[in-house]
PDB file of C-alpha atoms in Angstrom:
ATOM      1  CA  MET A 267     -13.840   2.747  -7.555  1.00  0.00           C
ATOM      2  CA  HIS A 268     -11.349   4.968  -7.617  1.00  0.00           C
ATOM      3  CA  THR A 269      -7.674   3.845  -7.912  1.00  0.00           C
ATOM      4  CA  LEU A 270      -3.999   4.578  -5.681  1.00  0.00           C
ATOM      5  CA  ASP A 271      -3.234   6.345  -8.706  1.00  0.00           C
ATOM      6  CA  GLU A 272      -5.797   8.632  -8.776  1.00  0.00           C
ATOM      7  CA  ILE A 273      -6.045   9.146  -5.806  1.00  0.00           C
ATOM      8  CA  ILE A 274      -2.040   9.750  -4.873  1.00  0.00           C
ATOM      9  CA  SER A 275      -1.837  11.844  -9.004  1.00  0.00           C
ATOM     10  CA  ILE A 276      -5.137  14.239  -7.435  1.00  0.00           C
ATOM     11  CA  SER A 277      -3.331  14.509  -3.463  1.00  0.00           C
ATOM     12  CA  ARG A 278       0.224  15.528  -4.710  1.00  0.00           C
ATOM     13  CA  LYS A 279      -1.033  18.143  -6.996  1.00  0.00           C
ATOM     14  CA  LEU A 280      -3.273  19.860  -4.457  1.00  0.00           C
ATOM     15  CA  CYS A 281       0.104  19.708  -1.628  1.00  0.00           C
ATOM     16  CA  LEU A 282       0.979  21.887  -4.202  1.00  0.00           C
ATOM     17  CA  GLU A 283      -0.964  24.490  -4.097  1.00  0.00           C
ATOM     18  CA  GLY A 284      -1.304  24.311  -0.934  1.00  0.00           C
ATOM     19  CA  GLY A 285       2.888  24.746  -0.340  1.00  0.00           C
ATOM     20  CA  LYS A 286       2.483  27.708  -2.747  1.00  0.00           C
ATOM     21  CA  ILE A 287      -0.193  29.468  -0.202  1.00  0.00           C
ATOM     22  CA  ALA A 288       1.489  28.151   3.056  1.00  0.00           C
ATOM     23  CA  MET A 289       5.195  29.608   1.829  1.00  0.00           C
ATOM     24  CA  HIS A 290       3.093  32.999   1.084  1.00  0.00           C
ATOM     25  CA  HIS A 291       2.210  33.222   4.551  1.00  0.00           C
ATOM     26  CA  TYR A 292       4.947  31.722   5.848  1.00  0.00           C
ATOM     27  CA  GLY A 293       7.051  34.931   4.214  1.00  0.00           C
ATOM     28  CA  ASN A 294       3.353  37.589   5.788  1.00  0.00           C
ATOM     29  CA  LEU A 295       2.636  35.689   8.838  1.00  0.00           C
ATOM     30  CA  GLU A 296      -0.235  37.777  10.678  1.00  0.00           C
ATOM     31  CA  LYS A 297      -2.743  36.867  13.198  1.00  0.00           C
ATOM     32  CA  ILE A 298      -1.458  33.448  15.277  1.00  0.00           C
ATOM     33  CA  MET A 299      -5.121  32.585  17.173  1.00  0.00           C
ATOM     34  CA  THR A 300      -5.446  29.783  19.310  1.00  0.00           C
ATOM     35  CA  LYS A 301      -7.859  26.370  19.558  1.00  0.00           C
ATOM     36  CA  ALA A 302      -9.926  25.147  22.287  1.00  0.00           C
ATOM     37  CA  ASP A 303      -6.894  22.750  22.931  1.00  0.00           C
ATOM     38  CA  ASN A 304      -5.097  25.933  23.165  1.00  0.00           C
ATOM     39  CA  SER A 305      -2.632  25.070  20.731  1.00  0.00           C
ATOM     40  CA  PRO A 306      -1.951  27.698  17.578  1.00  0.00           C
ATOM     41  CA  LEU A 307      -3.993  28.270  14.846  1.00  0.00           C
ATOM     42  CA  THR A 308      -2.456  30.151  11.472  1.00  0.00           C
ATOM     43  CA  ALA A 309      -4.266  31.704   8.426  1.00  0.00           C
ATOM     44  CA  ALA A 310      -2.795  28.991   6.680  1.00  0.00           C
ATOM     45  CA  ASP A 311      -3.695  26.943   8.603  1.00  0.00           C
ATOM     46  CA  LEU A 312      -7.662  27.398   6.864  1.00  0.00           C
ATOM     47  CA  ALA A 313      -6.585  28.475   3.589  1.00  0.00           C
ATOM     48  CA  VAL A 314      -4.478  25.157   3.374  1.00  0.00           C
ATOM     49  CA  ASP A 315      -7.126  23.534   4.763  1.00  0.00           C
ATOM     50  CA  GLU A 316      -9.863  25.147   1.969  1.00  0.00           C
ATOM     51  CA  ILE A 317      -8.056  23.937  -0.679  1.00  0.00           C
ATOM     52  CA  ILE A 318      -7.164  20.407  -0.189  1.00  0.00           C
ATOM     53  CA  VAL A 319     -10.970  19.451   0.970  1.00  0.00           C
ATOM     54  CA  ASN A 320     -12.772  21.614  -2.051  1.00  0.00           C
ATOM     55  CA  GLY A 321      -9.629  19.735  -4.255  1.00  0.00           C
ATOM     56  CA  LEU A 322     -11.133  16.396  -2.443  1.00  0.00           C
ATOM     57  CA  ASN A 323     -14.452  16.566  -2.965  1.00  0.00           C
ATOM     58  CA  LYS A 324     -14.491  17.675  -6.435  1.00  0.00           C
ATOM     59  CA  ALA A 325     -12.384  15.034  -7.308  1.00  0.00           C
ATOM     60  CA  PHE A 326     -13.797  12.078  -4.825  1.00  0.00           C
ATOM     61  CA  PRO A 327     -17.172  13.149  -4.057  1.00  0.00           C
ATOM     62  CA  GLU A 328     -17.854   9.832  -1.865  1.00  0.00           C
ATOM     63  CA  ILE A 329     -15.364   9.705   0.064  1.00  0.00           C
ATOM     64  CA  PRO A 330     -15.752  10.666   3.021  1.00  0.00           C
ATOM     65  CA  ILE A 331     -12.811  13.293   4.111  1.00  0.00           C
ATOM     66  CA  ILE A 332     -11.521  14.487   8.058  1.00  0.00           C
ATOM     67  CA  THR A 333      -9.338  17.086   9.063  1.00  0.00           C
ATOM     68  CA  GLU A 334      -7.821  19.033  11.898  1.00  0.00           C
ATOM     69  CA  GLU A 335      -9.480  22.103  10.781  1.00  0.00           C
ATOM     70  CA  ARG A 336     -13.100  20.525  10.664  1.00  0.00           C
ATOM     71  CA  ALA A 337     -12.805  17.415  13.365  1.00  0.00           C
ATOM     72  CA  ALA A 338     -16.204  18.530  15.273  1.00  0.00           C
ATOM     73  CA  ASN A 339     -18.158  18.003  12.374  1.00  0.00           C
ATOM     74  CA  HIS A 340     -17.624  15.264  11.211  1.00  0.00           C
ATOM     75  CA  THR A 341     -17.174  10.968  11.892  1.00  0.00           C
ATOM     76  CA  VAL A 342     -16.280   8.564  10.136  1.00  0.00           C
ATOM     77  CA  SER A 343     -16.877   4.604  10.845  1.00  0.00           C
ATOM     78  CA  HIS A 344     -13.035   3.017  10.951  1.00  0.00           C
ATOM     79  CA  SER A 345     -14.161  -0.442  10.340  1.00  0.00           C
ATOM     80  CA  THR A 346     -15.074   0.091   6.806  1.00  0.00           C
ATOM     81  CA  GLY A 347     -14.446   1.704   4.082  1.00  0.00           C
ATOM     82  CA  ARG A 348     -12.465   4.722   2.886  1.00  0.00           C
ATOM     83  CA  PHE A 349     -11.885   8.505   4.038  1.00  0.00           C
ATOM     84  CA  PHE A 350      -9.369  10.965   3.940  1.00  0.00           C
ATOM     85  CA  LEU A 351      -7.453  11.837   6.225  1.00  0.00           C
ATOM     86  CA  ILE A 352      -5.708  15.862   6.325  1.00  0.00           C
ATOM     87  CA  ASP A 353      -3.839  17.581   8.257  1.00  0.00           C
ATOM     88  CA  PRO A 354      -3.252  20.954   6.261  1.00  0.00           C
ATOM     89  CA  ILE A 355       0.052  21.998   8.398  1.00  0.00           C
ATOM     90  CA  ASP A 356       1.602  19.073  10.329  1.00  0.00           C
ATOM     91  CA  GLY A 357       4.003  21.798  12.870  1.00  0.00           C
ATOM     92  CA  THR A 358       2.157  24.143  12.911  1.00  0.00           C
ATOM     93  CA  LYS A 359       4.754  25.911  16.366  1.00  0.00           C
ATOM     94  CA  GLU A 360       7.811  25.187  13.873  1.00  0.00           C
ATOM     95  CA  PHE A 361       5.730  26.957  10.789  1.00  0.00           C
ATOM     96  CA  ILE A 362       5.410  30.279  13.057  1.00  0.00           C
ATOM     97  CA  ASN A 363       8.684  29.851  14.352  1.00  0.00           C
ATOM     98  CA  LYS A 364      10.516  29.484  10.947  1.00  0.00           C
ATOM     99  CA  SER A 365      11.849  25.888  11.163  1.00  0.00           C
ATOM    100  CA  ASN A 366      11.071  24.978   7.691  1.00  0.00           C
ATOM    101  CA  GLU A 367      10.066  22.067   8.670  1.00  0.00           C
ATOM    102  CA  PHE A 368       5.811  22.276   8.832  1.00  0.00           C
ATOM    103  CA  THR A 369       4.853  19.832   6.456  1.00  0.00           C
ATOM    104  CA  ILE A 370       0.996  19.283   4.258  1.00  0.00           C
ATOM    105  CA  ASN A 371      -0.538  16.213   4.765  1.00  0.00           C
ATOM    106  CA  ILE A 372      -3.438  14.078   2.741  1.00  0.00           C
ATOM    107  CA  ALA A 373      -4.134  10.836   4.244  1.00  0.00           C
ATOM    108  CA  LEU A 374      -6.371   7.784   2.618  1.00  0.00           C
ATOM    109  CA  ILE A 375      -7.737   5.111   5.088  1.00  0.00           C
ATOM    110  CA  GLU A 376      -9.446   1.905   3.978  1.00  0.00           C
ATOM    111  CA  ASP A 377     -10.567  -0.187   6.932  1.00  0.00           C
ATOM    112  CA  GLY A 378      -9.099   1.590   9.809  1.00  0.00           C
ATOM    113  CA  THR A 379      -5.206   1.110   8.165  1.00  0.00           C
ATOM    114  CA  PRO A 380      -3.349   4.135   5.958  1.00  0.00           C
ATOM    115  CA  VAL A 381      -3.099   2.647   2.375  1.00  0.00           C
ATOM    116  CA  ALA A 382      -1.632   6.326   0.389  1.00  0.00           C
ATOM    117  CA  GLY A 383      -0.076   8.843   1.780  1.00  0.00           C
ATOM    118  CA  MET A 384       1.530  12.238   0.713  1.00  0.00           C
ATOM    119  CA  VAL A 385       3.782  14.297   3.110  1.00  0.00           C
ATOM    120  CA  TYR A 386       5.071  17.713   0.778  1.00  0.00           C
ATOM    121  CA  ALA A 387       7.607  20.088   2.893  1.00  0.00           C
ATOM    122  CA  PRO A 388       7.080  23.516   1.251  1.00  0.00           C
ATOM    123  CA  ALA A 389      10.263  25.221   2.891  1.00  0.00           C
ATOM    124  CA  LEU A 390      12.413  21.989   2.125  1.00  0.00           C
ATOM    125  CA  LYS A 391      11.075  20.964  -1.112  1.00  0.00           C
ATOM    126  CA  ARG A 392      10.295  17.914  -0.108  1.00  0.00           C
ATOM    127  CA  LEU A 393       7.914  16.046  -1.606  1.00  0.00           C
ATOM    128  CA  PHE A 394       7.243  12.124  -0.382  1.00  0.00           C
ATOM    129  CA  TRP A 395       4.182   9.469  -1.353  1.00  0.00           C
ATOM    130  CA  GLY A 396       3.622   6.073  -0.634  1.00  0.00           C
ATOM    131  CA  ALA A 397       0.918   3.857  -1.691  1.00  0.00           C
ATOM    132  CA  LYS A 398       0.256   0.198  -0.677  1.00  0.00           C
ATOM    133  CA  ASN A 399       1.753  -1.785  -3.751  1.00  0.00           C
ATOM    134  CA  LEU A 400       3.356   1.424  -5.867  1.00  0.00           C
ATOM    135  CA  GLY A 401       6.300   1.999  -3.374  1.00  0.00           C
ATOM    136  CA  ALA A 402       7.429   5.230  -1.719  1.00  0.00           C
ATOM    137  CA  PHE A 403       9.090   7.563  -3.317  1.00  0.00           C
ATOM    138  CA  GLU A 404      10.545  11.028  -3.004  1.00  0.00           C
ATOM    139  CA  GLU A 405      10.038  13.974  -5.189  1.00  0.00           C
ATOM    140  CA  ASN A 406      12.830  16.870  -5.610  1.00  0.00           C
ATOM    141  CA  SER A 407      12.147  20.393  -7.197  1.00  0.00           C
ATOM    142  CA  GLU A 408      13.008  19.299 -10.903  1.00  0.00           C
ATOM    143  CA  GLY A 409      10.237  17.590  -9.974  1.00  0.00           C
ATOM    144  CA  SER A 410      11.250  14.140 -11.055  1.00  0.00           C
ATOM    145  CA  ALA A 411      10.846  10.946  -7.942  1.00  0.00           C
ATOM    146  CA  ASP A 412      13.407   8.518  -6.801  1.00  0.00           C
ATOM    147  CA  ALA A 413      11.705   5.732  -5.051  1.00  0.00           C
ATOM    148  CA  ILE A 414      12.799   5.634  -1.682  1.00  0.00           C
ATOM    149  CA  SER A 415      13.444   2.507   0.736  1.00  0.00           C
ATOM    150  CA  VAL A 416      13.847   1.903   4.777  1.00  0.00           C
ATOM    151  CA  ARG A 417      17.893   1.363   5.166  1.00  0.00           C
ATOM    152  CA  ASP A 418      18.744  -2.050   6.964  1.00  0.00           C
ATOM    153  CA  THR A 419      19.497  -1.027  10.326  1.00  0.00           C
ATOM    154  CA  ASN A 420      22.908  -2.165  11.941  1.00  0.00           C
ATOM    155  CA  SER A 421      20.522  -2.628  16.071  1.00  0.00           C
ATOM    156  CA  ASP A 422      24.101  -1.816  17.426  1.00  0.00           C
ATOM    157  CA  ALA A 423      24.416   1.905  15.733  1.00  0.00           C
ATOM    158  CA  LEU A 424      20.859   3.417  15.589  1.00  0.00           C
ATOM    159  CA  ILE A 425      19.681   6.610  14.213  1.00  0.00           C
ATOM    160  CA  VAL A 426      16.996   8.374  16.119  1.00  0.00           C
ATOM    161  CA  VAL A 427      14.705  10.457  14.932  1.00  0.00           C
ATOM    162  CA  ALA A 428      12.941  12.603  17.689  1.00  0.00           C
ATOM    163  CA  SER A 429      11.156  15.616  17.967  1.00  0.00           C
ATOM    164  CA  ARG A 430      11.945  18.863  18.310  1.00  0.00           C
ATOM    165  CA  SER A 431       8.866  20.080  19.496  1.00  0.00           C
ATOM    166  CA  HIS A 432       7.768  17.538  22.114  1.00  0.00           C
ATOM    167  CA  LEU A 433      11.216  15.527  23.749  1.00  0.00           C
ATOM    168  CA  ASN A 434      10.086  14.096  26.843  1.00  0.00           C
ATOM    169  CA  ALA A 435      11.834  11.447  29.785  1.00  0.00           C
ATOM    170  CA  GLU A 436       9.963   8.732  28.342  1.00  0.00           C
ATOM    171  CA  THR A 437      12.424   9.432  24.363  1.00  0.00           C
ATOM    172  CA  GLU A 438      15.303  10.214  25.588  1.00  0.00           C
ATOM    173  CA  ALA A 439      14.688   7.343  28.117  1.00  0.00           C
ATOM    174  CA  PHE A 440      14.495   5.180  25.199  1.00  0.00           C
ATOM    175  CA  ILE A 441      17.558   6.808  23.473  1.00  0.00           C
ATOM    176  CA  GLU A 442      19.453   5.889  26.733  1.00  0.00           C
ATOM    177  CA  LYS A 443      18.945   2.516  27.295  1.00  0.00           C
ATOM    178  CA  ASN A 444      18.975   1.457  23.864  1.00  0.00           C
ATOM    179  CA  LYS A 445      21.829   1.559  21.139  1.00  0.00           C
ATOM    180  CA  VAL A 446      21.704   4.685  19.603  1.00  0.00           C
ATOM    181  CA  VAL A 447      24.749   6.722  17.757  1.00  0.00           C
ATOM    182  CA  SER A 448      23.090   9.484  16.296  1.00  0.00           C
ATOM    183  CA  VAL A 449      19.513  11.672  17.693  1.00  0.00           C
ATOM    184  CA  LYS A 450      17.697  13.810  15.122  1.00  0.00           C
ATOM    185  CA  ASN A 451      15.765  16.366  15.473  1.00  0.00           C
ATOM    186  CA  ALA A 452      12.929  17.025  13.242  1.00  0.00           C
ATOM    187  CA  GLY A 453       9.375  18.086  13.477  1.00  0.00           C
ATOM    188  CA  SER A 454       5.414  16.952  12.194  1.00  0.00           C
ATOM    189  CA  SER A 455       5.165  13.912  10.133  1.00  0.00           C
ATOM    190  CA  LEU A 456       8.230  14.484   8.071  1.00  0.00           C
ATOM    191  CA  LYS A 457      10.349  12.327  10.684  1.00  0.00           C
ATOM    192  CA  PHE A 458       8.397   9.209   9.198  1.00  0.00           C
ATOM    193  CA  CYS A 459       9.217  10.058   6.027  1.00  0.00           C
ATOM    194  CA  LEU A 460      13.362  10.435   7.427  1.00  0.00           C
ATOM    195  CA  ILE A 461      13.040   7.140   8.141  1.00  0.00           C
ATOM    196  CA  ALA A 462      11.822   5.683   5.138  1.00  0.00           C
ATOM    197  CA  ALA A 463      14.360   7.894   2.702  1.00  0.00           C
ATOM    198  CA  GLY A 464      16.888   5.621   4.672  1.00  0.00           C
ATOM    199  CA  GLU A 465      18.000   8.776   6.626  1.00  0.00           C
ATOM    200  CA  ALA A 466      16.736   7.169  10.126  1.00  0.00           C
ATOM    201  CA  ASP A 467      16.235   3.690  11.976  1.00  0.00           C
ATOM    202  CA  ILE A 468      13.520   4.355  14.307  1.00  0.00           C
ATOM    203  CA  TYR A 469      10.795   7.468  15.753  1.00  0.00           C
ATOM    204  CA  PRO A 470       9.239   6.500  19.602  1.00  0.00           C
ATOM    205  CA  ARG A 471       6.462   8.589  20.657  1.00  0.00           C
ATOM    206  CA  PHE A 472       5.732   8.530  24.024  1.00  0.00           C
ATOM    207  CA  GLY A 473       3.686  11.861  23.774  1.00  0.00           C
ATOM    208  CA  PRO A 474       0.245  12.632  22.437  1.00  0.00           C
ATOM    209  CA  THR A 475      -0.816  12.431  18.889  1.00  0.00           C
ATOM    210  CA  MET A 476      -4.091  13.292  17.143  1.00  0.00           C
ATOM    211  CA  GLU A 477      -4.554  10.788  13.609  1.00  0.00           C
ATOM    212  CA  TRP A 478      -4.182  13.202  11.549  1.00  0.00           C
ATOM    213  CA  ASP A 479      -0.436  14.377  12.928  1.00  0.00           C
ATOM    214  CA  ILE A 480       0.502  10.800  11.677  1.00  0.00           C
ATOM    215  CA  ALA A 481      -1.350   8.764   9.254  1.00  0.00           C
ATOM    216  CA  ALA A 482      -0.013  10.798   6.018  1.00  0.00           C
ATOM    217  CA  GLY A 483       3.273   9.003   7.300  1.00  0.00           C
ATOM    218  CA  HIS A 484       2.606   5.767   8.359  1.00  0.00           C
ATOM    219  CA  ALA A 485       1.852   5.051   5.234  1.00  0.00           C
ATOM    220  CA  VAL A 486       4.474   6.483   3.912  1.00  0.00           C
ATOM    221  CA  LEU A 487       7.048   4.370   5.941  1.00  0.00           C
ATOM    222  CA  ALA A 488       4.973   0.740   5.791  1.00  0.00           C
ATOM    223  CA  ALA A 489       4.758   1.833   1.651  1.00  0.00           C
ATOM    224  CA  ALA A 490       9.176   1.971   1.856  1.00  0.00           C
ATOM    225  CA  GLY A 491       9.100  -1.066   3.932  1.00  0.00           C
ATOM    226  CA  GLY A 492       8.836   0.423   7.443  1.00  0.00           C
ATOM    227  CA  VAL A 493       6.319  -0.529   9.980  1.00  0.00           C
ATOM    228  CA  VAL A 494       4.468   1.266  12.813  1.00  0.00           C
ATOM    229  CA  HIS A 495       2.228   0.365  15.567  1.00  0.00           C
ATOM    230  CA  THR A 496       1.785   1.115  19.104  1.00  0.00           C
ATOM    231  CA  ILE A 497       4.460   0.483  22.082  1.00  0.00           C
ATOM    232  CA  ASP A 498       2.780  -2.632  22.836  1.00  0.00           C
ATOM    233  CA  GLY A 499       3.256  -3.953  19.040  1.00  0.00           C
ATOM    234  CA  ASP A 500      -0.554  -4.066  17.666  1.00  0.00           C
ATOM    235  CA  PRO A 501      -1.623  -2.281  14.685  1.00  0.00           C
ATOM    236  CA  ILE A 502      -3.104   1.136  14.792  1.00  0.00           C
ATOM    237  CA  SER A 503      -6.466   1.228  13.520  1.00  0.00           C
ATOM    238  CA  TYR A 504      -7.772   5.317  12.385  1.00  0.00           C
ATOM    239  CA  GLY A 505     -11.056   6.596  12.510  1.00  0.00           C
ATOM    240  CA  GLN A 506     -10.819   6.252  16.680  1.00  0.00           C
ATOM    241  CA  LYS A 507     -13.111   8.459  18.750  1.00  0.00           C
ATOM    242  CA  HIS A 508     -11.867  11.599  19.714  1.00  0.00           C
ATOM    243  CA  TYR A 509      -9.516  10.705  16.463  1.00  0.00           C
ATOM    244  CA  LYS A 510      -6.674  10.519  19.263  1.00  0.00           C
ATOM    245  CA  SER A 511      -3.547   7.805  18.462  1.00  0.00           C
ATOM    246  CA  PRO A 512      -2.355   5.706  20.609  1.00  0.00           C
ATOM    247  CA  PHE A 513       2.288   6.148  21.801  1.00  0.00           C
ATOM    248  CA  PHE A 514       3.301   4.572  19.171  1.00  0.00           C
ATOM    249  CA  ILE A 515       7.371   3.308  17.652  1.00  0.00           C
ATOM    250  CA  ALA A 516       8.019   4.123  13.569  1.00  0.00           C
ATOM    251  CA  ARG A 517      10.684   2.272  12.933  1.00  0.00           C
ATOM    252  CA  THR A 518      12.457   0.451   9.625  1.00  0.00           C
ATOM    253  CA  ALA A 519      11.268  -3.872   9.772  1.00  0.00           C
ATOM    254  CA  SER A 520      15.104  -4.405  10.766  1.00  0.00           C
ATOM    255  CA  ALA A 521      15.524  -2.329  13.828  1.00  0.00           C
ATOM    256  CA  LYS A 522      15.447  -3.984  17.604  1.00  0.00           C
ATOM    257  CA  TYR A 523      15.310  -1.806  20.117  1.00  0.00           C
ATOM    258  CA  PHE A 524      14.398  -2.566  23.920  1.00  0.00           C
TER     259      PHE A 524
END
């Protein structure tokens, strides 16, 4: 069985390659399509999806792959085994609006749990990865990697990170009833990584997401000492029917909230 080190190494290479393709389209955005759920789709989504899927299939042919763009044609059992969960461009709205906060995401799921994740924000030149028992890291544009970890949270002065595109009444109510000193707005899976890097404390999500939206960020945050759970405090299990995620809280281990 391939090690997590091997999987991280290949995933890093594919994320960087995908980032080059995404940035080419970023500066030359032409046709924007609409999927069945009315969400946007660009040529960049499809091109990055293809390079990641082809690369993973070549390196790890025995591991099934689920991607946002191909999920309708693939199913897996979450109860046992491994599979990759891919979002070639998370934050397509951010990509289209050129907010720089879109990310490329590769996660490895094992028995329903994300055990390794790679999150790359090519426009920001921020690359995060983490794996079970290996820790979490951020690589800078020069290629050197530094270990990252969640900060020791003061729950009387929480820094909340929230969705730039999907801020709703429930999130605003959460912010209102907790002791929040700052709210950072960010798009895509970058929110998990900001907590993992010690730049925020908690990310409440009271809106729809899909498993590929959050799996890689979940893995990075967990490797950095953070936690992700449903709003009732239960673990999130991946590989569910239709790949829909429950509402959740992502946070530092020491963050307290109401």
